[in-house]
PDB file of C-alpha atoms in Angstrom:
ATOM      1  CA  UNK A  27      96.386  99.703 107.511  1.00 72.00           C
ATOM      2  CA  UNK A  28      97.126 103.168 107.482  1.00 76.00           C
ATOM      3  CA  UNK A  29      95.845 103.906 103.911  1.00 76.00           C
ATOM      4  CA  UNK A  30      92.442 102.741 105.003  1.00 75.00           C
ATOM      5  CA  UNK A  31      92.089 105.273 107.590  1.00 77.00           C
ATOM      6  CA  UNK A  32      90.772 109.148 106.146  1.00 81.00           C
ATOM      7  CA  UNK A  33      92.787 110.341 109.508  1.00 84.00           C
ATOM      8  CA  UNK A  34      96.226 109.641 107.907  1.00 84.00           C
ATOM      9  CA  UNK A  35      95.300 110.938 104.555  1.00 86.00           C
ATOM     10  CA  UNK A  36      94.506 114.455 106.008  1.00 88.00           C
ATOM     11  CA  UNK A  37      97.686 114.619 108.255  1.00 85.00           C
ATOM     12  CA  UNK A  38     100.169 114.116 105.348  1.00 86.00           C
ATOM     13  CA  UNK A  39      98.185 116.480 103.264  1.00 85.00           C
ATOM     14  CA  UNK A  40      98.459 119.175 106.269  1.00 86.00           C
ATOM     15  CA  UNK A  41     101.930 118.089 106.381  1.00 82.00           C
ATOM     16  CA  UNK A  42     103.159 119.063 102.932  1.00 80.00           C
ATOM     17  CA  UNK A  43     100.745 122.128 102.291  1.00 82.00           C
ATOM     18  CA  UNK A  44     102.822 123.377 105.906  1.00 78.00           C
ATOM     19  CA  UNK A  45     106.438 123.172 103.820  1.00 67.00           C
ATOM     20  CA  UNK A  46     108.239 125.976 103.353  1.00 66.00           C
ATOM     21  CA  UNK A  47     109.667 125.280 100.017  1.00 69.00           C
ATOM     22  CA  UNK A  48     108.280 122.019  98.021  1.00 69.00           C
ATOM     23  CA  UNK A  49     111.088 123.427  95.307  1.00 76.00           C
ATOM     24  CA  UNK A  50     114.498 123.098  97.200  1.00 80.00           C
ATOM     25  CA  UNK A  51     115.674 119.479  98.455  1.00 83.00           C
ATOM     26  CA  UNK A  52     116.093 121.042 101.903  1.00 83.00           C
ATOM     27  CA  UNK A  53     112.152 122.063 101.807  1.00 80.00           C
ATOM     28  CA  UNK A  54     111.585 118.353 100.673  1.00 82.00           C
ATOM     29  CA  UNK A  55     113.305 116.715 103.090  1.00 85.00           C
ATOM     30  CA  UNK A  56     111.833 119.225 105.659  1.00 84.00           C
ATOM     31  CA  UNK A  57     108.592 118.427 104.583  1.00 84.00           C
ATOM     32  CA  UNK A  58     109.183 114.589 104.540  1.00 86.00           C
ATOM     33  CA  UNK A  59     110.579 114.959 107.964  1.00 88.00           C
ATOM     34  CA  UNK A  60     107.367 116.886 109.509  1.00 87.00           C
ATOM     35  CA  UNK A  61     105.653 113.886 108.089  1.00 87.00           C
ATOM     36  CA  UNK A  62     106.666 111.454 109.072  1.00 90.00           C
ATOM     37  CA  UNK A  63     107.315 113.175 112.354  1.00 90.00           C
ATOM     38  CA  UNK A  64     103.328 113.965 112.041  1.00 89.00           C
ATOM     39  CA  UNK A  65     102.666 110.074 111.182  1.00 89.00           C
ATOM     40  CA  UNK A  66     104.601 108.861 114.004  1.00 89.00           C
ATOM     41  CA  UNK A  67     102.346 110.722 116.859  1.00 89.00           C
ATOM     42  CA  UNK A  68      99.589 110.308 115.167  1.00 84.00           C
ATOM     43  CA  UNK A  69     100.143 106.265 115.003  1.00 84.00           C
ATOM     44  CA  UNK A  70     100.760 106.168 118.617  1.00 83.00           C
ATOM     45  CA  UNK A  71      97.849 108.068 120.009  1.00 80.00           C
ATOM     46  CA  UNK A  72      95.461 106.157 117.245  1.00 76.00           C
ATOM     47  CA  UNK A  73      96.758 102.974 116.377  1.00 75.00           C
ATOM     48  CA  UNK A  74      98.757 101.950 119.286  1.00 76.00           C
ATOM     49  CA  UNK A  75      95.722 102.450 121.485  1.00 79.00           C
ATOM     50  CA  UNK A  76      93.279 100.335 119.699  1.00 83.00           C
ATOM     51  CA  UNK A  77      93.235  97.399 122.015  1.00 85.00           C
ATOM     52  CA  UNK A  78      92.559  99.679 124.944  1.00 86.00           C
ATOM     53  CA  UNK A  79      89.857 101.648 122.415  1.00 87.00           C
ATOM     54  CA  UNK A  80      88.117  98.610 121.904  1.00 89.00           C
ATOM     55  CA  UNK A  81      87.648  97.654 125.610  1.00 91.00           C
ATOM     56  CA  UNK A  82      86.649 100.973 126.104  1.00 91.00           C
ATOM     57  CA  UNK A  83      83.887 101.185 123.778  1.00 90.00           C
ATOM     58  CA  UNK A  84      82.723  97.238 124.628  1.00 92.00           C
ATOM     59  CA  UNK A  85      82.932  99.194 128.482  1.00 93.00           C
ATOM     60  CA  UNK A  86      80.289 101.487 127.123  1.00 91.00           C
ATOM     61  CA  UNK A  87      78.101  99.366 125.059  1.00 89.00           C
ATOM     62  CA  UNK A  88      77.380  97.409 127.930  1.00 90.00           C
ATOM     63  CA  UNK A  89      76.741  99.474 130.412  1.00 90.00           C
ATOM     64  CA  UNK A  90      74.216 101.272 127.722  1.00 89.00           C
ATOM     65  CA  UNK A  91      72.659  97.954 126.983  1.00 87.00           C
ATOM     66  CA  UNK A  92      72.132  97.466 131.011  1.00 88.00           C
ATOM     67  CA  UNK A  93      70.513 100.912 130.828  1.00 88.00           C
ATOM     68  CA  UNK A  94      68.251 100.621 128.083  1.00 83.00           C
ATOM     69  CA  UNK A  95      65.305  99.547 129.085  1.00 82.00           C
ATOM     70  CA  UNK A  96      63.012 100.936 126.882  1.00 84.00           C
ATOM     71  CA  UNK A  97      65.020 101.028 123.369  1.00 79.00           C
ATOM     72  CA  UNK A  98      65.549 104.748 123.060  1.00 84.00           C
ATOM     73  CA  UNK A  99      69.346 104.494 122.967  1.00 82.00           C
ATOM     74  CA  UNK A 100      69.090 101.665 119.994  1.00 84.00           C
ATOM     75  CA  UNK A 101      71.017 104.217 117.692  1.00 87.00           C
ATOM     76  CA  UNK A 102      73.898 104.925 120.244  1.00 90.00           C
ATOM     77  CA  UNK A 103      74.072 101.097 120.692  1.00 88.00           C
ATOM     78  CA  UNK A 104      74.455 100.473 116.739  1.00 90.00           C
ATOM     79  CA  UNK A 105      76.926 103.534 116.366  1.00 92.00           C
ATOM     80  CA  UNK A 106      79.286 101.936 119.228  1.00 91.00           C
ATOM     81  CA  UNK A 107      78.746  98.446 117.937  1.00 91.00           C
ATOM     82  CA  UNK A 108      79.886 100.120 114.169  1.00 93.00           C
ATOM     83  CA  UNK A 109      82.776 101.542 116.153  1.00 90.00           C
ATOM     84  CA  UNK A 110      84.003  98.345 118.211  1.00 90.00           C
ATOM     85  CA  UNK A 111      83.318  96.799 114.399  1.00 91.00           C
ATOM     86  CA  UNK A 112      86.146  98.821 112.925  1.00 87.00           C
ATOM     87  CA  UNK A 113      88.584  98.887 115.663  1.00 86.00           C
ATOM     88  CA  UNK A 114      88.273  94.970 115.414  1.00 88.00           C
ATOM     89  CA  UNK A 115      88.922  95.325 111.783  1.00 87.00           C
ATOM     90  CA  UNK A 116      91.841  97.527 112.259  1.00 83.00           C
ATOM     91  CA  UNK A 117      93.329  95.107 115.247  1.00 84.00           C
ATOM     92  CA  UNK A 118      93.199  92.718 112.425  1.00 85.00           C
ATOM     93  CA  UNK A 119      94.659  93.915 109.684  1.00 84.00           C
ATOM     94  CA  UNK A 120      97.218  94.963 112.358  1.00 80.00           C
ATOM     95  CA  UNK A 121      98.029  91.178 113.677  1.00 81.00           C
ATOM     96  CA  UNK A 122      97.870  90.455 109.946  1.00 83.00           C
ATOM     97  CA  UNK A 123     101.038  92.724 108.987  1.00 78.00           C
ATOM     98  CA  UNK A 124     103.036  91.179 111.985  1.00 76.00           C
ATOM     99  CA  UNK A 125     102.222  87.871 111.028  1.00 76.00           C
ATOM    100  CA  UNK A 126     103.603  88.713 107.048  1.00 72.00           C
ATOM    101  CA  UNK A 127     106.558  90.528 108.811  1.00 69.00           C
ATOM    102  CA  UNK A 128     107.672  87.403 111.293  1.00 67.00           C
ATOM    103  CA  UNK A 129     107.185  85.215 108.374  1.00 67.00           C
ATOM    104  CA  UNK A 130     109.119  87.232 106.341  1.00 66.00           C
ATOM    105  CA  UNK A 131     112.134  87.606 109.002  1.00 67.00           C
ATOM    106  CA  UNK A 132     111.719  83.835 110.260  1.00 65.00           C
ATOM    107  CA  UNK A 133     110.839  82.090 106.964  1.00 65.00           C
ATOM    108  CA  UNK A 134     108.967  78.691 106.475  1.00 62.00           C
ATOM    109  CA  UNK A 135     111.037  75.976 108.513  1.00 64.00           C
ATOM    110  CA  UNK A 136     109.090  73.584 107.114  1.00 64.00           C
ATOM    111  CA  UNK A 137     109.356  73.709 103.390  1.00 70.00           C
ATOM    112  CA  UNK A 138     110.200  70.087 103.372  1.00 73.00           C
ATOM    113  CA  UNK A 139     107.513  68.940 105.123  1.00 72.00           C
ATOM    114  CA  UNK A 140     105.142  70.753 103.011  1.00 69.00           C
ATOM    115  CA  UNK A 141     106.407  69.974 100.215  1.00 75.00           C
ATOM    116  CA  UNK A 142     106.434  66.118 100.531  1.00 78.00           C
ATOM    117  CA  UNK A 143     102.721  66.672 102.161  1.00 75.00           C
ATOM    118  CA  UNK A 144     101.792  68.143  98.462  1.00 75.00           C
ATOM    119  CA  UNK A 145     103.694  65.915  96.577  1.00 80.00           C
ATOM    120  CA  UNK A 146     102.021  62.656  98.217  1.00 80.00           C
ATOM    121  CA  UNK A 147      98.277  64.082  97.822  1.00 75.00           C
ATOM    122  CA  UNK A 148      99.368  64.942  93.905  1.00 77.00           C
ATOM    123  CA  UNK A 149     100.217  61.454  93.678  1.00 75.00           C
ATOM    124  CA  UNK A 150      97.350  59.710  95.511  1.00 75.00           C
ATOM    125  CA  UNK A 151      94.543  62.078  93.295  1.00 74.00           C
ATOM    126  CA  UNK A 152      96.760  61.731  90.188  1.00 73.00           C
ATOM    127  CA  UNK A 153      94.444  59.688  87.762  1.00 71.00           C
ATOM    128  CA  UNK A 154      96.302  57.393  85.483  1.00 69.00           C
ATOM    129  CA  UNK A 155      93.100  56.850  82.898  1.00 73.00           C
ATOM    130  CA  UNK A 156      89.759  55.177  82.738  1.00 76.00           C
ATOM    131  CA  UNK A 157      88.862  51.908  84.719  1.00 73.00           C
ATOM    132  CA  UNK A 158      85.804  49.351  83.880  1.00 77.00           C
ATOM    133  CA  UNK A 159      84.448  47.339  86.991  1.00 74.00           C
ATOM    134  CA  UNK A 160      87.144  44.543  86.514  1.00 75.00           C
ATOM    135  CA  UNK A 161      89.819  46.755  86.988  1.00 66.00           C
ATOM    136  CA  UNK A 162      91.545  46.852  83.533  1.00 64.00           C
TER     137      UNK A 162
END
């Protein structure tokens, strides 16, 4: 989620172009310290927040839709509609990577099931060659 966002790219570039010493391990590690250090505050104000963002901006939209009587603010409307649109996309993606990470700490506990599930439908579509109207 992070590599879709121009935010992130920017603070690891300011990160390494801030090292001392790209040529020494200790500037390295320095540098990938500061990152990550960077990344971490930057996920929590940003990322963390997005369910409170999005009720927020929803907050806003409304009360601009109450006020807007005449159409004038149609562009601010659109621009916070674009913005709850890709916080909403971002909350996804989010749930998304927890779902792939529980699946991939908990596993499938019902690989049997599934498995006899697929093997009866192959069975039941399996075609065993041509029939006429009598059957043979």
């Amino acid at each position: 989620m992070w590599a879709k966002r121009k935010d992130c790219k920017e603070i690891i570039e300011a990160a390494w172009q801030a090292g001392n010493s790209l040529i020494t391990l200790e500037g390295i590690a320095s540098s990938l310290s500061r990152c990550a250090s960077d990344l971490m505050a930057w996920n929590k104000d940003v990322i963390g927040n997005i369910p409170k963002k999005i009720q927020e901006k929803r907050k806003a939209l409304n009360t601009l839709i109450a006020q807007d009587h005449d159409g004038s603010r149609g562009a601010k409307i659109d621009e916070l509609r674009k913005d709850i649109n890709e916080l909403l996309d971002s909350e996804e993606t989010l749930w998304h990577q927890h779902s792939k990470i529980h699946w991939y700490r908990e596993g499938d506990r019902n690989t049997k099931f599934f498995h006899a599930r697929a093997s009866d439908r192959r069975k039941k579509n399996t075609i065993l060659g041509p029939w006429n109207d009598e059957g043979c």
